[in-house]
XYZ file of C-alpha atoms in Angstrom:
660
model
C -26.316 -54.062 6.368
C -24.560 -51.989 9.064
C -25.195 -53.479 12.491
C -26.769 -50.380 14.139
C -29.327 -50.005 11.362
C -30.184 -53.743 11.228
C -30.721 -53.876 14.991
C -32.972 -50.848 14.809
C -35.156 -52.442 12.084
C -35.428 -55.779 13.932
C -36.407 -54.072 17.165
C -39.268 -52.108 15.647
C -42.604 -52.984 17.231
C -45.934 -53.028 15.386
C -46.405 -49.506 16.696
C -43.193 -48.008 15.320
C -43.643 -44.406 16.524
C -41.914 -44.734 19.971
C -39.067 -46.774 18.494
C -38.607 -44.288 15.664
C -38.529 -41.453 18.194
C -35.740 -43.180 20.108
C -33.900 -43.818 16.859
C -34.299 -40.165 15.854
C -32.938 -38.948 19.221
C -29.971 -41.287 18.846
C -29.260 -39.939 15.367
C -29.631 -36.363 16.631
C -27.063 -37.054 19.345
C -24.606 -38.371 16.768
C -25.230 -35.407 14.462
C -24.798 -32.805 17.217
C -21.167 -33.731 17.915
C -19.236 -30.567 18.835
C -17.092 -28.936 16.223
C -13.815 -27.141 16.852
C -14.171 -24.057 19.019
C -13.140 -20.690 17.588
C -11.844 -19.586 20.969
C -8.089 -19.958 21.141
C -7.865 -20.180 24.939
C -10.181 -23.200 25.309
C -9.349 -26.887 25.426
C -10.986 -27.495 22.046
C -8.659 -25.039 20.363
C -5.758 -27.483 20.285
C -7.888 -30.080 18.493
C -7.950 -28.820 14.919
C -10.619 -30.841 13.141
C -9.508 -29.258 9.873
C -6.206 -31.105 9.849
C -7.554 -34.667 10.068
C -8.778 -37.359 7.665
C -12.325 -36.954 6.414
C -13.693 -39.772 8.631
C -17.272 -38.769 7.821
C -17.154 -40.620 4.499
C -17.332 -44.059 6.147
C -20.449 -43.235 8.210
C -21.919 -41.615 5.095
C -21.388 -44.875 3.212
C -22.940 -46.846 6.066
C -25.992 -44.595 6.184
C -26.330 -44.841 2.392
C -26.305 -48.635 2.552
C -28.892 -48.501 5.341
C -31.123 -46.240 3.279
C -30.813 -48.577 0.278
C -31.597 -51.690 2.331
C -34.561 -49.975 3.955
C -35.853 -49.091 0.512
C -35.481 -52.698 -0.639
C -37.277 -54.006 2.490
C -40.122 -51.563 1.940
C -40.446 -52.490 -1.728
C -40.263 -56.243 -1.077
C -42.646 -56.147 1.904
C -40.003 -57.605 4.255
C -40.712 -54.859 6.813
C -43.581 -52.524 7.602
C -43.764 -50.013 4.783
C -44.081 -46.954 7.026
C -41.283 -47.984 9.331
C -38.927 -48.948 6.507
C -39.690 -45.747 4.623
C -39.024 -43.580 7.681
C -35.789 -45.416 8.427
C -34.737 -45.026 4.794
C -35.472 -41.294 4.786
C -33.669 -40.699 8.071
C -30.698 -42.768 6.899
C -30.581 -40.882 3.606
C -30.727 -37.614 5.518
C -27.879 -38.672 7.796
C -25.875 -39.865 4.791
C -26.231 -36.428 3.240
C -25.224 -34.719 6.484
C -22.169 -36.923 6.895
C -21.214 -36.516 3.241
C -21.524 -32.736 3.498
C -19.416 -32.695 6.655
C -16.763 -34.870 5.040
C -16.676 -32.701 1.930
C -16.228 -29.622 4.132
C -13.191 -31.204 5.803
C -11.799 -32.245 2.419
C -12.443 -28.767 1.012
C -10.612 -27.176 3.937
C -7.649 -29.441 3.270
C -7.815 -28.748 -0.474
C -7.604 -25.013 0.274
C -4.120 -25.615 1.698
C -2.928 -26.069 -1.892
C -3.422 -22.314 -2.371
C -4.396 -20.609 -5.613
C -2.447 -19.847 -8.747
C -1.857 -16.229 -9.723
C -4.965 -14.690 -11.255
C -4.781 -12.552 -14.375
C -7.539 -10.056 -15.080
C -7.936 -7.487 -17.844
C -8.562 -3.846 -17.024
C -11.921 -4.016 -18.782
C -13.135 -6.956 -16.684
C -11.742 -5.282 -13.593
C -13.660 -2.085 -14.373
C -16.895 -4.046 -14.818
C -16.358 -5.687 -11.422
C -15.933 -2.300 -9.755
C -18.985 -0.900 -11.542
C -21.061 -3.865 -10.437
C -19.975 -3.324 -6.830
C -20.879 0.360 -6.956
C -24.294 -0.492 -8.381
C -24.861 -2.928 -5.536
C -23.892 -0.207 -3.072
C -26.217 2.256 -4.799
C -29.042 -0.270 -4.621
C -28.487 -0.510 -0.877
C -28.166 3.259 -0.533
C -24.592 3.114 0.825
C -22.693 5.080 -1.834
C -22.307 8.187 0.315
C -21.224 6.394 3.469
C -19.249 3.543 1.939
C -17.593 4.178 -1.407
C -15.933 0.826 -2.110
C -12.214 0.318 -2.727
C -11.213 -3.205 -3.714
C -8.021 -4.705 -2.288
C -8.443 -8.245 -3.598
C -9.966 -11.504 -2.381
C -9.341 -12.996 1.017
C -10.733 -13.122 4.521
C -10.610 -11.340 7.849
C -7.747 -12.719 9.896
C -8.633 -13.602 13.477
C -7.219 -15.455 16.499
C -8.571 -18.780 15.212
C -6.474 -18.425 12.054
C -3.397 -17.679 14.151
C -4.097 -20.867 16.137
C -4.489 -22.864 12.928
C -1.233 -21.454 11.622
C 0.542 -22.503 14.807
C -0.852 -26.039 14.583
C 0.023 -26.259 10.909
C 3.669 -25.603 11.742
C 3.775 -28.908 13.665
C 2.917 -31.169 10.729
C 3.883 -31.839 7.136
C 1.415 -29.815 5.084
C 1.936 -31.823 1.908
C 0.476 -34.922 3.565
C -2.816 -33.103 4.092
C -3.330 -31.787 0.557
C -5.458 -33.980 -1.777
C -4.567 -34.547 -5.401
C -4.348 -31.387 -7.516
C -7.353 -32.375 -9.634
C -9.451 -32.851 -6.499
C -8.260 -29.491 -5.187
C -9.257 -27.803 -8.436
C -12.779 -29.267 -8.301
C -13.347 -28.542 -4.628
C -12.032 -24.970 -4.573
C -12.993 -23.918 -8.092
C -9.520 -22.476 -8.768
C -6.248 -23.876 -10.007
C -3.947 -24.727 -7.072
C -0.658 -22.921 -6.660
C 2.322 -24.456 -8.417
C 4.473 -25.891 -5.588
C 7.600 -24.874 -7.509
C 6.774 -21.166 -7.212
C 7.760 -18.878 -4.354
C 5.924 -18.968 -1.049
C 3.914 -21.225 1.248
C 0.482 -21.862 -0.286
C -1.055 -23.071 2.982
C -1.116 -19.551 4.445
C -3.952 -18.543 2.155
C -5.643 -21.912 2.719
C -6.265 -21.403 6.413
C -9.717 -20.178 5.410
C -11.541 -21.917 2.552
C -14.322 -19.312 2.349
C -12.886 -16.297 0.522
C -14.663 -13.049 -0.190
C -13.937 -9.714 -1.832
C -12.074 -7.321 0.436
C -13.899 -4.008 0.194
C -12.943 -1.055 2.351
C -14.368 2.419 2.628
C -12.817 5.093 0.447
C -12.375 7.102 3.651
C -9.824 4.505 4.720
C -7.330 5.883 2.191
C -7.352 9.387 3.668
C -5.068 8.390 6.523
C -2.273 7.203 4.248
C -1.552 3.663 3.072
C 1.871 1.984 3.176
C 2.739 -1.066 1.068
C 5.894 -2.976 2.005
C 7.391 -5.958 0.244
C 10.600 -7.289 -1.190
C 11.494 -7.233 -4.875
C 8.968 -9.047 -7.098
C 6.628 -9.724 -4.177
C 3.744 -7.855 -5.808
C 3.981 -4.218 -4.683
C 3.554 -3.000 -8.240
C 0.549 -5.281 -8.778
C -1.316 -3.917 -5.758
C -0.266 -0.364 -6.554
C -1.550 -0.796 -10.117
C -4.921 -1.954 -8.813
C -5.291 1.055 -6.504
C -4.133 3.524 -9.182
C -6.600 2.080 -11.688
C -9.467 2.454 -9.214
C -8.534 6.074 -8.492
C -8.555 6.856 -12.216
C -11.921 5.144 -12.690
C -13.313 7.202 -9.800
C -12.472 10.368 -11.742
C -9.952 11.770 -9.262
C -6.858 13.801 -10.004
C -4.051 11.222 -9.911
C -0.311 11.800 -9.459
C 1.973 8.766 -9.735
C 5.660 9.115 -8.834
C 7.549 6.092 -10.128
C 11.328 6.206 -9.637
C 12.039 3.221 -11.890
C 9.404 3.474 -14.689
C 7.342 0.280 -14.378
C 5.926 -0.661 -17.785
C 3.023 -2.538 -16.139
C 2.029 0.490 -14.090
C 2.409 2.894 -16.994
C 0.337 0.692 -19.332
C -2.344 0.250 -16.685
C -2.566 4.026 -16.208
C -3.044 4.507 -19.941
C -5.631 1.725 -20.194
C -7.577 2.967 -17.158
C -7.710 6.499 -18.581
C -9.203 5.161 -21.833
C -11.706 2.996 -19.978
C -12.824 5.986 -17.917
C -13.089 8.171 -21.072
C -10.599 10.606 -19.599
C -7.910 12.591 -21.374
C -4.572 10.932 -22.017
C -2.244 10.849 -19.007
C 0.502 13.450 -18.778
C 3.970 11.896 -18.715
C 7.041 13.508 -17.191
C 10.530 12.139 -17.774
C 13.689 14.072 -16.840
C 15.325 13.399 -20.203
C 12.230 13.584 -22.404
C 11.824 17.006 -23.995
C 8.640 15.858 -25.720
C 6.752 15.166 -22.490
C 5.253 17.577 -20.026
C 7.539 20.086 -18.309
C 7.099 21.035 -14.654
C 8.694 23.802 -12.632
C 8.923 22.366 -9.083
C 9.385 25.871 -7.613
C 6.021 27.227 -8.729
C 4.135 27.107 -5.428
C 5.356 28.861 -2.312
C 3.951 31.167 0.337
C 7.321 32.657 1.270
C 10.457 32.814 -0.894
C 12.380 31.171 1.926
C 10.542 27.913 1.144
C 12.400 27.604 -2.146
C 15.751 28.059 -0.419
C 14.803 25.282 1.994
C 13.805 22.960 -0.860
C 17.058 23.360 -2.748
C 19.334 23.083 0.273
C 17.392 20.031 1.478
C 18.754 17.995 -1.439
C 22.347 18.881 -0.588
C 24.397 16.003 0.750
C 26.588 18.273 2.882
C 25.421 19.814 6.122
C 26.748 22.385 8.542
C 27.564 26.079 8.245
C 28.034 25.956 4.466
C 24.424 24.808 4.104
C 23.319 27.895 6.016
C 25.379 30.138 3.724
C 23.921 28.421 0.664
C 20.390 28.836 2.028
C 20.990 32.533 2.608
C 22.313 33.043 -0.923
C 19.374 31.257 -2.544
C 16.933 33.149 -0.356
C 18.372 36.483 -1.490
C 18.212 35.496 -5.162
C 14.631 34.224 -4.931
C 13.503 37.378 -3.148
C 15.029 39.463 -5.931
C 13.396 37.321 -8.640
C 10.013 37.621 -6.980
C 10.539 41.343 -6.464
C 11.157 41.994 -10.152
C 8.223 39.777 -11.171
C 10.041 36.696 -12.458
C 8.946 33.151 -11.696
C 11.747 31.422 -9.760
C 13.230 28.395 -11.480
C 16.239 26.198 -10.856
C 17.949 27.358 -14.039
C 17.204 30.984 -13.196
C 18.718 30.697 -9.733
C 21.756 28.899 -11.118
C 22.292 31.615 -13.751
C 22.096 34.397 -11.155
C 24.582 32.745 -8.799
C 27.055 31.973 -11.588
C 27.224 35.401 -13.233
C 23.940 37.240 -13.649
C 23.605 38.511 -10.095
C 24.680 42.039 -11.046
C 22.109 42.328 -13.839
C 19.306 41.094 -11.569
C 20.342 43.503 -8.832
C 20.384 46.478 -11.201
C 16.956 45.459 -12.490
C 15.658 45.510 -8.912
C 17.271 48.922 -8.289
C 15.645 50.350 -11.406
C 12.274 48.995 -10.289
C 12.646 50.586 -6.856
C 13.981 53.952 -8.012
C 11.968 54.364 -11.159
C 13.383 54.969 -14.651
C 14.131 58.672 -14.167
C 15.979 58.392 -10.869
C 17.793 55.280 -12.021
C 19.047 57.040 -15.179
C 20.206 59.944 -13.025
C 22.133 57.657 -10.691
C 23.734 55.865 -13.624
C 24.801 59.183 -15.134
C 26.361 60.301 -11.869
C 28.333 57.102 -11.521
C 29.588 57.345 -15.102
C 30.634 61.007 -14.632
C 32.889 59.943 -11.815
C 34.439 57.314 -14.042
C 33.402 54.336 -12.013
C 33.310 51.135 -14.037
C 32.239 47.532 -13.398
C 31.764 46.235 -9.856
C 33.062 49.422 -8.263
C 30.562 51.508 -10.189
C 27.652 49.264 -9.185
C 28.645 49.532 -5.521
C 28.689 53.331 -5.773
C 25.289 53.308 -7.472
C 23.882 51.129 -4.687
C 25.259 53.496 -2.056
C 23.619 56.491 -3.755
C 20.288 54.681 -4.055
C 20.515 53.644 -0.402
C 21.208 57.220 0.661
C 18.011 58.330 -1.033
C 16.085 55.549 0.774
C 14.728 54.299 -2.527
C 15.558 50.592 -2.152
C 13.231 47.843 -0.974
C 14.160 45.269 1.645
C 14.781 42.583 -0.998
C 17.109 44.920 -2.919
C 18.952 45.953 0.230
C 19.656 42.331 1.109
C 20.770 41.711 -2.446
C 23.090 44.718 -2.252
C 24.614 43.401 0.963
C 25.215 40.026 -0.679
C 26.724 41.667 -3.760
C 29.088 43.687 -1.551
C 30.454 40.478 -0.068
C 33.928 39.440 -1.179
C 33.347 37.532 -4.465
C 36.047 34.950 -3.802
C 34.781 34.196 -0.322
C 31.181 34.162 -1.560
C 32.009 31.560 -4.199
C 33.664 29.388 -1.565
C 30.770 29.416 0.884
C 28.259 28.627 -1.874
C 30.437 25.961 -3.511
C 28.460 23.153 -1.866
C 25.281 24.394 -3.539
C 26.622 24.710 -7.071
C 26.899 20.928 -7.756
C 23.224 20.545 -6.845
C 22.186 23.339 -9.205
C 24.452 22.022 -11.958
C 23.005 18.536 -11.493
C 19.432 19.821 -11.864
C 20.148 21.997 -14.910
C 22.375 19.743 -16.979
C 21.252 18.467 -20.368
C 17.522 18.091 -20.874
C 16.813 18.918 -17.223
C 17.282 22.622 -17.929
C 14.211 22.478 -20.138
C 12.086 19.887 -18.307
C 12.547 21.338 -14.793
C 12.966 25.023 -15.700
C 10.507 25.725 -18.527
C 10.020 29.218 -19.859
C 6.941 31.140 -18.765
C 5.509 30.964 -22.289
C 6.180 27.219 -22.738
C 2.932 25.647 -23.951
C 3.946 22.182 -22.689
C 4.625 23.401 -19.157
C 2.046 22.861 -16.409
C 2.041 23.448 -12.685
C 0.795 20.888 -10.184
C -2.076 23.184 -9.203
C -3.261 23.267 -12.833
C -3.036 19.476 -13.068
C -5.076 19.097 -9.887
C -7.657 21.750 -10.811
C -8.254 20.096 -14.200
C -8.317 16.593 -12.653
C -5.524 15.392 -14.882
C -3.525 12.191 -14.559
C 0.207 12.754 -14.121
C 2.738 9.944 -14.394
C 6.202 10.970 -13.205
C 9.171 8.780 -14.106
C 12.322 9.773 -12.221
C 14.637 7.375 -14.079
C 16.437 6.412 -10.871
C 18.227 3.346 -12.204
C 21.071 5.166 -14.012
C 21.210 8.167 -11.636
C 19.480 7.704 -8.255
C 20.883 10.971 -6.877
C 19.216 13.147 -9.505
C 16.017 11.083 -9.265
C 15.872 11.557 -5.504
C 16.427 15.291 -5.835
C 13.697 15.705 -8.461
C 11.257 13.625 -6.444
C 11.932 15.651 -3.304
C 11.397 18.937 -5.139
C 8.124 17.758 -6.679
C 6.837 16.559 -3.307
C 7.792 19.873 -1.718
C 5.909 21.728 -4.450
C 2.898 19.456 -3.931
C 2.989 20.077 -0.174
C 2.941 23.814 -0.802
C 0.059 23.350 -3.242
C -1.813 21.358 -0.583
C -1.223 24.139 1.915
C -2.637 26.637 -0.545
C -5.748 24.472 -1.018
C -6.103 24.153 2.739
C -5.794 27.888 3.490
C -7.780 29.251 0.544
C -11.419 28.251 0.976
C -12.257 29.508 -2.530
C -10.288 26.611 -4.059
C -12.414 23.488 -4.571
C -10.941 20.641 -2.531
C -11.275 17.930 -5.119
C -9.829 14.556 -4.219
C -6.203 14.047 -5.238
C -4.696 10.552 -5.117
C -0.916 10.533 -4.742
C 0.963 7.268 -5.337
C 4.685 7.052 -4.584
C 6.517 3.875 -5.527
C 9.881 3.179 -3.848
C 9.207 6.087 -1.495
C 12.538 5.539 0.283
C 14.180 7.114 -2.788
C 12.300 10.415 -2.476
C 10.841 10.726 1.017
C 11.488 14.038 2.731
C 9.905 16.320 5.278
C 7.365 17.480 2.701
C 6.016 13.966 2.122
C 5.747 13.453 5.877
C 3.785 16.699 6.129
C 1.490 15.531 3.319
C 0.845 12.295 5.199
C 0.288 14.190 8.423
C -1.985 16.973 7.203
C -2.740 16.344 3.532
C -6.116 14.680 4.112
C -7.610 18.034 5.126
C -6.751 19.428 1.697
C -8.070 16.398 -0.196
C -4.806 14.461 -0.673
C -4.838 10.689 -0.268
C -1.379 9.205 -0.235
C -0.289 5.641 -0.939
C 3.407 4.768 -0.681
C 5.321 1.577 -1.462
C 8.772 0.567 -0.262
C 10.914 -2.483 0.358
C 12.444 -2.226 3.843
C 12.459 0.005 6.892
C 16.257 0.058 6.608
C 15.991 1.837 3.235
C 13.821 4.488 4.844
C 16.219 4.848 7.766
C 19.151 5.305 5.396
C 17.276 8.061 3.574
C 16.124 9.905 6.706
C 19.273 9.372 8.742
C 18.159 7.049 11.555
C 15.742 4.281 12.481
C 13.919 6.634 14.861
C 13.290 9.081 12.015
C 12.037 6.207 9.858
C 9.639 5.036 12.566
C 8.382 8.578 13.010
C 7.583 8.731 9.310
C 5.945 5.296 9.355
C 3.718 6.390 12.216
C 1.849 8.689 9.822
C 0.354 5.759 7.865
C -3.033 4.571 9.108
C -3.105 1.446 6.931
C -0.301 -1.055 6.400
C -0.191 -3.715 3.674
C 2.627 -6.226 3.918
C 3.583 -8.541 1.086
C 6.520 -10.934 1.334
C 9.388 -9.289 3.196
C 12.697 -10.878 4.188
C 14.223 -8.010 6.155
C 14.072 -8.756 9.880
C 13.650 -5.118 10.935
C 10.730 -4.730 8.534
C 9.177 -8.005 9.711
C 9.345 -6.861 13.322
C 7.741 -3.531 12.457
C 4.905 -5.242 10.581
C 4.305 -7.870 13.284
C 4.320 -5.153 15.935
C 1.717 -3.190 13.978
C -0.542 -6.221 13.501
C -0.610 -6.968 17.239
C -0.744 -10.118 19.369
C -3.182 -12.848 20.409
C -3.268 -15.867 22.725
C -2.040 -19.186 21.328
C -3.064 -22.383 23.122
C -0.470 -25.087 23.723
C -0.940 -28.606 25.061
C 1.527 -30.849 26.867
C 0.889 -34.547 27.607
C 2.730 -36.669 30.189
C 2.608 -40.462 30.449
C 4.167 -42.321 33.422
C 4.372 -46.031 34.299
C 6.138 -48.031 36.995
C 6.282 -51.730 37.927
C 6.015 -53.190 41.429
C 8.986 -55.514 42.046
C 7.426 -56.905 45.213
C 4.322 -58.078 43.404
C 5.080 -59.434 39.939
C 2.578 -58.285 37.350
C 1.531 -55.228 39.320
C 2.256 -51.778 37.867
C 1.088 -48.206 38.144
C 0.440 -45.804 35.296
C -0.637 -42.192 34.971
C -1.469 -39.686 32.289
C -1.782 -35.927 32.495
C -2.582 -33.204 29.985
C -1.793 -29.550 30.497
C -3.119 -26.737 28.345
C -1.593 -23.276 28.524
C -1.980 -20.086 26.522
C 0.793 -17.640 25.676
C 0.485 -14.203 24.100
C 2.189 -14.325 20.706
C 2.246 -12.309 17.504
C -0.995 -12.797 15.615
C 1.136 -13.055 12.455
C 4.649 -14.415 13.174
C 7.640 -12.696 11.588
C 8.806 -15.804 9.750
C 5.406 -16.151 8.046
C 5.858 -12.723 6.456
C 8.883 -14.125 4.647
C 6.905 -17.084 3.251
C 4.058 -15.259 1.516
C 3.601 -16.181 -2.151
C 3.678 -13.457 -4.813
C 0.746 -11.012 -4.745
C -0.476 -12.250 -1.352
C -0.531 -9.910 1.610
C -1.556 -9.226 5.171
C -3.123 -5.826 5.801
C -3.952 -3.800 8.874
C -6.534 -1.318 7.659
C -7.531 1.905 9.376
C -9.635 1.059 12.407
C -7.786 -2.150 13.292
C -9.265 -4.512 10.708
C -6.783 -7.282 9.909
C -7.152 -9.168 6.620
C -5.314 -11.781 4.586
C -5.724 -11.180 0.882
C -4.545 -11.879 -2.624
C -4.700 -9.435 -5.522
C -4.829 -10.375 -9.225
C -2.426 -9.099 -11.860
C -4.019 -6.439 -14.052
C -3.326 -6.920 -17.736
C -3.767 -3.868 -19.951
C -5.436 -4.849 -23.225
C -3.054 -4.199 -26.102
C -5.722 -2.488 -28.164
C -6.372 -0.061 -25.319
C -2.712 0.773 -24.816
C -1.964 1.248 -28.487
C -5.157 3.230 -29.005
């Protein structure tokens, strides 16, 4: 029998109540031992009880033996029945407390093994979301808190930063129990140590929960950063699926055509009983066709869109802008819908026909026929005759402003005009070559053609593949034009109160391939028109290369209210993420031991010990930790300053759903 318990039984008097009270107070003192403080600036913060052996198991065994012996004494009549029974009950209680405490320590250590990647079908995922919405409806919170699921994890606080700092001082593998024990204690399969990433990051908190955020959080723009194969597509797939299940209009711009994302979009549409998604591919004549020049308030917007994709800059860009502006004004004036192919045709040979059509519209059929007859009577032919006709129409003040500007452009020296617009022609040729002439410049009567405003009004799902792998230049140009058209559409929804502002979820993967001023404007002002934008990219350097400088990249990044960071190896990106997440105080301890002998008095010596605790302000998530995250694990700073550590499962589209 353990000595403390035996002494207590032997010392019991015939009246056991006072002795039992003393024993109970002693046990209460042992039980009330202080746990680790959650405050990182205190002295207890450097003593991490989590990273220690589970010493509670030995006292638990001792208390269990005491309880058993007390039971035997009571049954055999070797001690007063009441006293022995009370001692046995108290000992059993203390054994349970110690066992529970030891299991908690062991469970915390088992969590350091991490969790294997979780696979979940779209159908199961949809049921989970539906169950959450029902719970919200039961609580009456559906209007104020529409849930969006980011995964499972925990809120990251200063105590986790302190734990992470302490964990860096020791060998983590020595703390982790056997894999079978980890599986039983945590309820999940531990992470395979051969896979990428440090599992202990997710194990700093053993109590995980679902990460739900308000749907309003997405209105400020969400940025997902992560290196290749870190899990950007997995998280993006989860958010796209939820948007489809919510019944929103969804536009997905995918430069590289992810099969997982495309299959998940199709499966989610079937689960939500929505119409099949619309697919756009630059080289697919069978898919949907979109004219990216449909929406504009002023014709000059189209000129700005086309010249924005030019690689050259300087005075020739201004000349090209002016030429496109004149052509678009003429097309609008005569009632044609501007298209890339139409503009290219006018600038390469059809300018004269378009100009004469505008003159006929301004003058009327009778006057126009008269002017043509007069020019023919004088024997003027070709370009010279057209110039004379324009002069006569101008003298009669019959021409509109658009036609007058077109006439001035037509009067320009043709050779010089072709030279100053030469920088524009490769862009137009690039966007009208092959199948692009049909997919980007559909005819007005094309049944397969749809505008973005029609897609949004009908709450359709649009999946845009830019096919950037073989030709990133064309993909970037198409993406920029579509985003510019969407920005104009958003402006129209914002200014026209008669248009219903239904929610539109825009998802842009690899946004560094397509980002432009229009996307920045959507992030800045799109929420007022119902647009919620989520972008994914790999590094800040990619964004800087696209926009021209790091300052421009940071300006664009400042428009995102929420930041989700998966594993990233780029130092510039790590610094940006760590800066966004903020700092906290980390406690440090330093111990000093001194000893000295006295030569004058043999055997005499002096000794001293000192302990100093300091706190320094450090990044709450260090940069190097961002490079050690396992696949599909992330840190997120959500709108409002909430910092979380999470892990998202991989959505698997059921084959029967995809194939129909």
